[in-house]
Coordinates of C-alpha atoms in Angstrom, one line a residue:
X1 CA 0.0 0.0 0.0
X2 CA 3.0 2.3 0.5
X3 CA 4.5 1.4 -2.4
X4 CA 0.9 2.3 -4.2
X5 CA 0.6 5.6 -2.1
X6 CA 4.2 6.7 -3.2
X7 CA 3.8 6.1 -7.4
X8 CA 0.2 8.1 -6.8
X9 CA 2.8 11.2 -5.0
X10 CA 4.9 10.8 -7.6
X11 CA 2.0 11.7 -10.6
X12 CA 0.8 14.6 -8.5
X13 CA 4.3 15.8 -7.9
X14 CA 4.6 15.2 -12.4
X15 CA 1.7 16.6 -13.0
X16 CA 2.0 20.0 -10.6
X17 CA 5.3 20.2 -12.0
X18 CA 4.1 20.3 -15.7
X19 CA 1.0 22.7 -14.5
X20 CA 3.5 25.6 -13.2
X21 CA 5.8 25.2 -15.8
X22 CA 3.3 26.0 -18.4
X23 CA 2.1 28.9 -16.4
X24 CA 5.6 30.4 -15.8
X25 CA 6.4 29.6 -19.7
X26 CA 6.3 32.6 -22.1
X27 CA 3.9 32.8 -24.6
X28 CA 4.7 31.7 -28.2
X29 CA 6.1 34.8 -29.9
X30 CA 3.8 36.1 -33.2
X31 CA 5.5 35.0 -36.6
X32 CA 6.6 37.9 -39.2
X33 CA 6.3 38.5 -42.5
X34 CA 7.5 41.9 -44.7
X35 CA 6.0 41.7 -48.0
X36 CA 7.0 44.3 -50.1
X37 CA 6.0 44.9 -53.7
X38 CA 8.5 46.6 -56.5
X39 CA 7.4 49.7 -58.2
X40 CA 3.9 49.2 -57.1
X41 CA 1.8 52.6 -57.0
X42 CA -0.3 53.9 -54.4
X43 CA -3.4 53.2 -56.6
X44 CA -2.3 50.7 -57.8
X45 CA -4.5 47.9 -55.5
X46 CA -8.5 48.0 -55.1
X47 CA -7.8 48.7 -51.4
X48 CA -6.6 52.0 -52.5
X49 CA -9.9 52.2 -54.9
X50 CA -8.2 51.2 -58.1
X51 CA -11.3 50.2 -59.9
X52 CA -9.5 48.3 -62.7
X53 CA -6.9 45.8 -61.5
X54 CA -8.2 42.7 -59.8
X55 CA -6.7 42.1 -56.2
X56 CA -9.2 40.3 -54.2
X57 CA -6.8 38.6 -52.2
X58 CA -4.9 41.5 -51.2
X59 CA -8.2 43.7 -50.8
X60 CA -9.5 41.1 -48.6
X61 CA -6.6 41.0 -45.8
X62 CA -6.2 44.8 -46.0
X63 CA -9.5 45.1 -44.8
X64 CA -9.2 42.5 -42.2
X65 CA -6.2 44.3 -40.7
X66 CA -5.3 47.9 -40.7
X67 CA -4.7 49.7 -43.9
X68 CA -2.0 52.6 -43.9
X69 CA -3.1 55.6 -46.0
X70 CA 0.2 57.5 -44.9
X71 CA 2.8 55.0 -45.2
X72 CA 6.2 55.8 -46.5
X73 CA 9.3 54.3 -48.3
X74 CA 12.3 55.3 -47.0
X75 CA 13.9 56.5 -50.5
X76 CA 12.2 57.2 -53.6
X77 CA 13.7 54.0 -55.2
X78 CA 14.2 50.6 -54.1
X79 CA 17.7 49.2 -52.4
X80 CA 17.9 52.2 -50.3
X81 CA 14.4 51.4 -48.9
X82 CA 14.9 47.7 -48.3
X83 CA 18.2 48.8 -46.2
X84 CA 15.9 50.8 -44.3
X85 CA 13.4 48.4 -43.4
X86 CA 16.1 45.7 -42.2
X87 CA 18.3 48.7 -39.8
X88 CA 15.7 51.1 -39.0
X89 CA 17.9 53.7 -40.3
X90 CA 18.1 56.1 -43.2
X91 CA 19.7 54.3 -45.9
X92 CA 22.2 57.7 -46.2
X93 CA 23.6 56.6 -43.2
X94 CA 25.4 53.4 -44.6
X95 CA 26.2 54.9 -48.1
X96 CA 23.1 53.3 -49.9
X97 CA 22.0 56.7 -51.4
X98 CA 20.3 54.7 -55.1
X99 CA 19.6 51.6 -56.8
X100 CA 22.8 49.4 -57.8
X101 CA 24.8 51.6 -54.8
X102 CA 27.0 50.4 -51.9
X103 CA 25.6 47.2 -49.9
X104 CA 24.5 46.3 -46.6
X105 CA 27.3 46.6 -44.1
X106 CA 28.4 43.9 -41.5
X107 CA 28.3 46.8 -39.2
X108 CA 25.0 47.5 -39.2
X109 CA 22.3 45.7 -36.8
X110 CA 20.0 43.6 -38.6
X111 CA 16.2 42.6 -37.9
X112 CA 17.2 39.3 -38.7
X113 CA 20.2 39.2 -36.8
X114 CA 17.7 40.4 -33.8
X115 CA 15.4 37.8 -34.2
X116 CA 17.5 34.9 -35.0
X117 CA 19.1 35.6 -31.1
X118 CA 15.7 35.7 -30.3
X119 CA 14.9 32.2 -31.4
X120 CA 13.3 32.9 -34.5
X121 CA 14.7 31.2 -37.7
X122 CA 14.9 33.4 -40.4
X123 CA 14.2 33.2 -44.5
X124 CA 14.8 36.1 -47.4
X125 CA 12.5 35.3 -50.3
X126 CA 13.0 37.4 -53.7
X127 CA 14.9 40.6 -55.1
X128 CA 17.6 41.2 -52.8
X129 CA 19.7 44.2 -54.1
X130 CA 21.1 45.6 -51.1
X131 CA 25.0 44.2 -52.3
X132 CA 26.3 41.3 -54.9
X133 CA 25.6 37.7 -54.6
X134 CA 28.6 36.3 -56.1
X135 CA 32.2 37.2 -56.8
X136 CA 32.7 34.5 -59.0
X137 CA 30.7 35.0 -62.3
X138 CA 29.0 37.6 -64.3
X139 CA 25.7 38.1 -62.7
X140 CA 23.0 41.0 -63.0
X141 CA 23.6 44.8 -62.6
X142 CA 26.9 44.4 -60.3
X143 CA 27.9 40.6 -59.3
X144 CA 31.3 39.3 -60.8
X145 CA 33.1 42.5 -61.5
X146 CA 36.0 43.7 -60.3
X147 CA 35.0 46.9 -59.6
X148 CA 31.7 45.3 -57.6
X149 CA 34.0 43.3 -55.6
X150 CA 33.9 45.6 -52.6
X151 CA 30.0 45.2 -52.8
X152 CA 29.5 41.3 -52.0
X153 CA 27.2 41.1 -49.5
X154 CA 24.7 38.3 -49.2
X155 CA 21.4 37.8 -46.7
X156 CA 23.7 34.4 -44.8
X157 CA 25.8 37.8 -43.5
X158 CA 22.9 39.5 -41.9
X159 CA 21.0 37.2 -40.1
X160 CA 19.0 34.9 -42.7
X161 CA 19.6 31.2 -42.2
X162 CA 17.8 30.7 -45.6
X163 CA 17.8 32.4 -48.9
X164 CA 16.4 32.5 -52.4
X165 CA 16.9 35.8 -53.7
X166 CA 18.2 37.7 -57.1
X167 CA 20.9 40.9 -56.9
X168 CA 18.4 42.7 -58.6
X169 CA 15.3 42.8 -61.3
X170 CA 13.9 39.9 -63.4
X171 CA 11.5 39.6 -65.9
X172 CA 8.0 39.1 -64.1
X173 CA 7.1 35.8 -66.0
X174 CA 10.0 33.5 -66.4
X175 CA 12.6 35.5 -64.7
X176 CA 15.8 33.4 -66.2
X177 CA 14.9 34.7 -69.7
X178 CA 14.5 37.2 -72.1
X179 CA 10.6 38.1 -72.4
X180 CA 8.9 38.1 -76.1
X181 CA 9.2 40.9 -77.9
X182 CA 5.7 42.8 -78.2
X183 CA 5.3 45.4 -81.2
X184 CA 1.8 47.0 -79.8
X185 CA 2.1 50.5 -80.4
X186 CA 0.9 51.2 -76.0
X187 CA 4.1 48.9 -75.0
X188 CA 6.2 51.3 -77.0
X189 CA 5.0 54.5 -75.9
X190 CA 5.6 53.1 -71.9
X191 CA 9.7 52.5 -73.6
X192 CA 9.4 48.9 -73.2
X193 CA 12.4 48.2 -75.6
X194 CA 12.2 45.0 -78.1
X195 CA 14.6 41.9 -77.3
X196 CA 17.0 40.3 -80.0
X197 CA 15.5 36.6 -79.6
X198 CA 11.6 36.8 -79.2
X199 CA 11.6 32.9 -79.2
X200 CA 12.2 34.0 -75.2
X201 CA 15.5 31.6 -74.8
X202 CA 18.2 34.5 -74.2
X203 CA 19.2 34.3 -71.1
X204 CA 18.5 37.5 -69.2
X205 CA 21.8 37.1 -67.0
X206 CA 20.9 37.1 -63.6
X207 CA 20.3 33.9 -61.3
X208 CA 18.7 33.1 -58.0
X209 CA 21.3 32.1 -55.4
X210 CA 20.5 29.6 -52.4
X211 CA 23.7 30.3 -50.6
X212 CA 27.3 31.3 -51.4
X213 CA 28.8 29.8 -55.0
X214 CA 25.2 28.4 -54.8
X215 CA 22.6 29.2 -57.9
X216 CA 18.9 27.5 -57.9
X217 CA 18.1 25.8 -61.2
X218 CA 15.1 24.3 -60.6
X219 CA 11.8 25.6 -60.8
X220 CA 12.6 28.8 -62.2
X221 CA 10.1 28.9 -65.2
X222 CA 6.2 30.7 -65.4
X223 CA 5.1 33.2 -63.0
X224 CA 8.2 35.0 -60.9
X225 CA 5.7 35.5 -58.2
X226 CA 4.9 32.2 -57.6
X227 CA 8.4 30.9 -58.1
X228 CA 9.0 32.4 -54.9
X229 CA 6.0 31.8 -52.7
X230 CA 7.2 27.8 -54.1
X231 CA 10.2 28.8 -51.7
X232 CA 9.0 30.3 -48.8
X233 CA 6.1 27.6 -48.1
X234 CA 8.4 25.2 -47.3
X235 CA 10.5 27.3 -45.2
X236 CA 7.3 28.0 -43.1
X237 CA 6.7 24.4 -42.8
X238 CA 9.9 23.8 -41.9
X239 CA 9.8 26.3 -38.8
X240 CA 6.4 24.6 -38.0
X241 CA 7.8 21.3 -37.8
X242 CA 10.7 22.7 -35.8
X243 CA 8.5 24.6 -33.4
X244 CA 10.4 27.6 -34.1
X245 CA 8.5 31.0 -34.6
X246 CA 9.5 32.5 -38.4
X247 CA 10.6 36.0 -39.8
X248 CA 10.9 36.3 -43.4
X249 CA 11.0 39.3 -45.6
X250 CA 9.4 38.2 -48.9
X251 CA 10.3 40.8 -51.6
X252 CA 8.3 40.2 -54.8
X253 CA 10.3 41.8 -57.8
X254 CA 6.3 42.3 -59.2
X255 CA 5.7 45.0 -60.9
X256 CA 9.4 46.1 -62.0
X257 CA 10.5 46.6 -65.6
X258 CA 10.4 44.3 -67.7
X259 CA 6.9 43.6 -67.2
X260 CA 5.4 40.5 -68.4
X261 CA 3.0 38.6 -67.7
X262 CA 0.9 35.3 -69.1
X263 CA -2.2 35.2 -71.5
X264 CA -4.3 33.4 -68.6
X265 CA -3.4 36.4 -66.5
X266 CA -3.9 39.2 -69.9
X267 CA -7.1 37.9 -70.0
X268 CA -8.8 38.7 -67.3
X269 CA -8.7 42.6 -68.5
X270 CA -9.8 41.9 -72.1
X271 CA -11.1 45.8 -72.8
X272 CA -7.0 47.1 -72.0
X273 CA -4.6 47.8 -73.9
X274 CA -1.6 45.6 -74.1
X275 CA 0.8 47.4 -71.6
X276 CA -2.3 47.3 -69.0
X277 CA -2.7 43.6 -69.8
X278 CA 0.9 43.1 -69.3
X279 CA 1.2 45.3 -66.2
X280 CA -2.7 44.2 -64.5
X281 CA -1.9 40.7 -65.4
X282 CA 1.3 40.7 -63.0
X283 CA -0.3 42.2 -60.4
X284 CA -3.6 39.9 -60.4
X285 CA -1.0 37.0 -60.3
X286 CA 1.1 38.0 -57.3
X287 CA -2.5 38.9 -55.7
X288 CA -2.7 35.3 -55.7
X289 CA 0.2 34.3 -54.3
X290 CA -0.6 36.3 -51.4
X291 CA -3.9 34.2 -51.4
X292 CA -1.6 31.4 -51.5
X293 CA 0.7 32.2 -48.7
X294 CA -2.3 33.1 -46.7
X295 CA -4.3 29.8 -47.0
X296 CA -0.8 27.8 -46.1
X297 CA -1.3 30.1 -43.0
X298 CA -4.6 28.9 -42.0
X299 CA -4.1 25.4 -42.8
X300 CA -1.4 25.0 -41.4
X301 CA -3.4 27.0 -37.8
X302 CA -0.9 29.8 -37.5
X303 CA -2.7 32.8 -39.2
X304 CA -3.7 34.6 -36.0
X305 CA -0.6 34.6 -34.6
X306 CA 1.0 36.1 -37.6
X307 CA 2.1 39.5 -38.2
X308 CA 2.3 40.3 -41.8
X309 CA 3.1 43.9 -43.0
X310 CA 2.9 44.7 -46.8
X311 CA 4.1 47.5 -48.8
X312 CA 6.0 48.9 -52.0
X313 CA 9.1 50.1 -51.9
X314 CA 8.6 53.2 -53.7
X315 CA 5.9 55.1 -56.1
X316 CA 5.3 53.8 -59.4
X317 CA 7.5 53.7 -62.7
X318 CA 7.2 56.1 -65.0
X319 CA 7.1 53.6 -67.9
X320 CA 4.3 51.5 -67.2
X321 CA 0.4 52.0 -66.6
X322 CA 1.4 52.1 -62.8
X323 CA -0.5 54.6 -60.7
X324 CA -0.2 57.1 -57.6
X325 CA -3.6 58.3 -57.9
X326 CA -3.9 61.5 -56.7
X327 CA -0.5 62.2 -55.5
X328 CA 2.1 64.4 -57.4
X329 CA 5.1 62.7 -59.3
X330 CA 6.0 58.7 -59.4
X331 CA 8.9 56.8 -58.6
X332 CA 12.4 58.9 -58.2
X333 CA 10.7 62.3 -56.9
X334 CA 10.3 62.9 -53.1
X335 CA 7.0 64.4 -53.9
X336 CA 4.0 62.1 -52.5
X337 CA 3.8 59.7 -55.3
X338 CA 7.2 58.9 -55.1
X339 CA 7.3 57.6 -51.6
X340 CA 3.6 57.3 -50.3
X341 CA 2.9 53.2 -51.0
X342 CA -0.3 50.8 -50.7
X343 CA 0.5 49.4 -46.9
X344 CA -1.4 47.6 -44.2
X345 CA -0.7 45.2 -41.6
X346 CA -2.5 42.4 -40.0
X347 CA -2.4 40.5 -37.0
X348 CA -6.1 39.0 -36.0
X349 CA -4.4 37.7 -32.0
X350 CA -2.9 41.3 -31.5
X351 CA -5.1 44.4 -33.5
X352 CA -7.8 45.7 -34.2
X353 CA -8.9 45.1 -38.0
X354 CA -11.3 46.6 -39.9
X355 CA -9.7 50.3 -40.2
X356 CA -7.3 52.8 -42.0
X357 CA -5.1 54.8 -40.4
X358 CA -3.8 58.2 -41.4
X359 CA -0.6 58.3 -39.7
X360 CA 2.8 59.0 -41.0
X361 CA 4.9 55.9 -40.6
X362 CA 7.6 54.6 -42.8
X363 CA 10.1 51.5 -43.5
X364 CA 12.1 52.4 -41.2
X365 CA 9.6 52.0 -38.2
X366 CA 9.5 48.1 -38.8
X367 CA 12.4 47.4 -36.8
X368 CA 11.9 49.3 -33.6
X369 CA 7.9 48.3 -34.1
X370 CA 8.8 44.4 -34.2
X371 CA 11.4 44.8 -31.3
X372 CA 8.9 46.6 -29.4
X373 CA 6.0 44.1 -29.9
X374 CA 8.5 41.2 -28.7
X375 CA 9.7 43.4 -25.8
X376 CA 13.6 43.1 -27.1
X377 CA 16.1 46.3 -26.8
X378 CA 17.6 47.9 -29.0
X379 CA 21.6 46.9 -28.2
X380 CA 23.2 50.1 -29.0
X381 CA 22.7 53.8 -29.0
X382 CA 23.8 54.4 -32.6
X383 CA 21.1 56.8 -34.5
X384 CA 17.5 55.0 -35.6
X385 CA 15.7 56.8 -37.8
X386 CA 12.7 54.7 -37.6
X387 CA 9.9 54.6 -34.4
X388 CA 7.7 52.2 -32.8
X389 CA 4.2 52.5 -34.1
X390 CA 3.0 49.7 -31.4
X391 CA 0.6 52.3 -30.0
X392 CA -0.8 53.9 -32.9
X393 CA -1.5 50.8 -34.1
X394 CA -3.2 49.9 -31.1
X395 CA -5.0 52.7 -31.0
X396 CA -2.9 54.5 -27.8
X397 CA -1.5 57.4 -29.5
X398 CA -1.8 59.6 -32.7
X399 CA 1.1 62.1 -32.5
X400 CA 4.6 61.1 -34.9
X401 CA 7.1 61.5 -32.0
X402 CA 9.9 62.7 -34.7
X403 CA 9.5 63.7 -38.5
X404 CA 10.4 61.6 -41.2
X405 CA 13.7 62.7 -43.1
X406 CA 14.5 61.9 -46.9
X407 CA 17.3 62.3 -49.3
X408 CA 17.3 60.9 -52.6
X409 CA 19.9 62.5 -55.5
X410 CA 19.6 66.3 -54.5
X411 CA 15.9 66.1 -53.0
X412 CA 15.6 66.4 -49.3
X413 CA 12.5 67.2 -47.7
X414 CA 11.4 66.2 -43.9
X415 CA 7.4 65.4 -42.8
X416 CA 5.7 65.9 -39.9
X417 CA 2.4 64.8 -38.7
X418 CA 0.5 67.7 -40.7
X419 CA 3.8 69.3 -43.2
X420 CA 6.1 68.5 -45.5
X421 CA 9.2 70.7 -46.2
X422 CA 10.9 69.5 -49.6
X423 CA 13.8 71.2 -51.4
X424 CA 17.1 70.7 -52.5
X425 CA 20.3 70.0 -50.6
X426 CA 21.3 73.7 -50.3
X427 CA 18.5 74.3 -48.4
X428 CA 17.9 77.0 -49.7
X429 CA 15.2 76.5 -52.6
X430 CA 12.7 75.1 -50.0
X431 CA 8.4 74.6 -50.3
X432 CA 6.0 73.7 -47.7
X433 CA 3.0 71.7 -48.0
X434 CA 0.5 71.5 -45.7
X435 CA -0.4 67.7 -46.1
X436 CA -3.4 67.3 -43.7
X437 CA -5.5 70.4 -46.7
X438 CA -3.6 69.8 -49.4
X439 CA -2.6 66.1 -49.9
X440 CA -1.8 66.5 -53.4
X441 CA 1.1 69.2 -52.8
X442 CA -1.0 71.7 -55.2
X443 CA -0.1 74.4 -53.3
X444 CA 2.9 75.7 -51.5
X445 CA 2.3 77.7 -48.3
X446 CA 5.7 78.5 -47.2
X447 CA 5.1 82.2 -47.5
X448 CA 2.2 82.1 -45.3
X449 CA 3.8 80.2 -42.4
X450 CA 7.3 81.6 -42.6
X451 CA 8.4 80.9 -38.5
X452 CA 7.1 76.7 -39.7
X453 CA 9.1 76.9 -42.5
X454 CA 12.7 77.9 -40.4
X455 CA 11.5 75.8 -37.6
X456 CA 11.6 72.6 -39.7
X457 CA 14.3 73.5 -41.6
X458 CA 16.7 73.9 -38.3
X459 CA 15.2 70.3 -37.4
X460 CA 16.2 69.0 -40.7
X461 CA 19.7 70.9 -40.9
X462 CA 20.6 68.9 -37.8
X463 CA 18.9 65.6 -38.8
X464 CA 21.7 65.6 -41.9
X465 CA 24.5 66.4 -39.7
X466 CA 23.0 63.3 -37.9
X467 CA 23.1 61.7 -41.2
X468 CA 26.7 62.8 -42.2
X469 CA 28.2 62.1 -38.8
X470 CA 26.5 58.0 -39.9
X471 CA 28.2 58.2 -43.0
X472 CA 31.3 58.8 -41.4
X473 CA 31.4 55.9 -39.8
X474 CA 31.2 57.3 -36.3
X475 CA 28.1 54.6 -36.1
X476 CA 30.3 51.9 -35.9
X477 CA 31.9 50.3 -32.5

């Protein structure tokens, strides 16, 4: 009977044991997922009321989660922005001023170096461009020449454990390739130029790379779009199986020159011209590869605990059909259309869907955001650039604590919650747009609020000192 009494002790004692330690365990941390577009316009989605292009599955999670109507790229074009997203710093700041420009530094702190000490396994999915991918052979804009060398700089460096990523654009629809030549007079009033071999077997010159010396050559044929989501659905798997929360930032090259696109895809906007087919057609077929990534979610019971953010990483091209709707200039101009991008975020298990917000926020925000939701410091005082939006986004606060600074080529300008002072870099040819009236930048009011004006521009005059002090590498411990 003692020997009975004492096995019964011992289960209470087991099962006590396992009852605390599942109290005092922390909860599962939230997975994360950065989508961002290429050259995709403010208008460009039906979120943003584009009454033409198809993007159900987009339209539909926008609405389930929190749609940003004043949501910023970092740079008017796109490696600069995708450095800002992954430091939370202007992209000035480690010599990234343009496209095909400098690399990601090993001195900088990563979100995925963050997270992968935080116990999250990592994945980069898609265009890439913040550095080459090989030293060893010809490859895209930069990789394999000598003068490049300097600029080798792959995701496995930064934090990612896995990677399937170009240097920089592909064709949209077999992205190894050449795309057929089209002769439609619309194509060549957008500049799209005509191709030597329109039997589509020239290879374009660029590769996908899987890890260092390490090019993917399967799978690389019909949509781009969905030649990455094939990647990253095993990757989340993977984490699943693993019981490891996931970040990934999934970087569509969609809708970047050269724009192609299938006749399945054409055809769903039969009354456009060809350049719209081309361009719509692209869009309606990453649109379901979100729908795609999102189901894998929910069969696989993680969607509620996922955050996922999406956004372009600048305005639209001036060369295609793209659109910024009613915001002045497109991609390269630091007017509204070239940095204000179709954005929202969802996360069903921690905000409240069913909204927009008009709130300035901007690339750079996703790092300290993300660290803030998973309660992890910041480990070093170096300059961010970037702010948590946590309690906006909650609801808890509606004031930007510090402007937003830009610098593309010799544009500056610097926006506050309600202005935006935009110039060049002499400061001295400045306008002011109020952007709470006058959304649009119609009409410049700098005259009428003179003692604005010089405030903000002392802010911003220190802000690039800030910046040039970054570029002199005083960042760096």
């Amino acid at each position: 009977m003692a020997f009975k009494n004492y096995k019964i002790l011992l289960k209470l004692i087991l099962v006590l044991s396992l009852a605390i330690s599942s109290c005092t365990a922390p909860p599962k941390r939230p997975n994360i997922i950065l989508v961002m577009t290429d050259d995709l316009g403010w208008h460009d989605v039906g979120f943003n009321g584009n009454p033409k292009i198809k993007t159900p599955w987009l339209d539909s999670l926008a609405s389930q989660g929190i749609i940003l109507d004043r949501f910023y790229s970092a740079s008017a074009v796109c490696s600069p922005t995708r450095a800002s997203v992954l430091t939370g710093r202007n992209p000035l700041r480690m010599h990234i001023p343009t496209a095909n420009s400098g690399h990601l530094k090993d001195g900088e702190i990563t979100l995925p170096e963050l997270l992968k000490k935080a116990g999250y396994t990592t994945g980069h999915f898609g265009k890439w461009h913040l550095g080459t991918l090989t030293r060893s052979v010809l490859d895209a804009n930069r990789g394999g020449q000598e003068k490049f060398r300097s600029d080798y700089s792959i995701p496995s460096q930064h934090g990612y454990d896995t990677y399937f990523c170009t240097e920089s654009k592909v064709p949209t629809f077999d992205p190894m390739v050449y795309p057929l030549t089209y002769e439609a007079g619309e194509s060549k009033r957008y500049g799209w130029k005509a191709v030597k071999h329109p039997d589509s077997t020239q290879a374009y010159g660029t590769a996908y790379w899987t890890g260092e010396n390490q090019r993917e050559t399967r799978n690389l044929k019909g949509d781009d779009s969905s030649i990455i989501v094939d990647c990253v659905l095993p990757f989340i798997e993977n984490a699943q199986e693993e019981n490891k929360p996931f970040f990934t930032t999934l970087w569509f090259h969609t809708p970047h020159l050269p724009v192609v696109s299938d006749s399945v895809h054409r055809a769903y906007y039969p009354h456009s011209n060809l350049a719209e087919q081309l361009y719509y057609g692209t869009l309606t077929a990453l649109d379901e590869q979100m729908g795609r990534l999102w189901q894998m979610l929910e069969a696989t019971g993680v969607e509620q605990e996922t955050i996922l953010f999406f956004c372009s990483d600048n305005g639209p091209e001036r060369r295609t059909p793209g659109s910024a709707g009613i915001f002045r200039e497109r991609k390269r101009s630091l007017h509204e259309g070239g940095v204000r991008v179709p954005a929202f975020v969802i996360w069903k298990n921690g905000l409240e869907g069913g909204e927009r917000m008009d709130f300035p926020m901007v690339t750079s925000d996703y790092l300290p955001t993300i660290l803030d939701i998973l309660d992890i410091p910041f480990p070093d005082d170096r300059a961010l650039d970037g702010i948590s939006v946590l309690k906006v986004l909650e609801g808890k606060a509606d004031k930007r604590s510090n402007p937003i600074g830009f610098i593309y080529g010799s544009q500056i300008s610097w926006v506050t919650d309600q202005y935006k002072l935009i110039g060049d870099e002499s400061l001295e040819n400045l306008e002011l747009y109020d952007l709470i009236r006058d959304p649009s930048e119609k009409e410049n009011v700098i005259q009428e609020y003179p003692k604005i004006a010089e405030q903000l521009k002392a802010d911003l005059s220190a802000w690039l000192n800030s910046v040039e002090n970054s570029k002199q590498g005083m960042d760096y411990h």
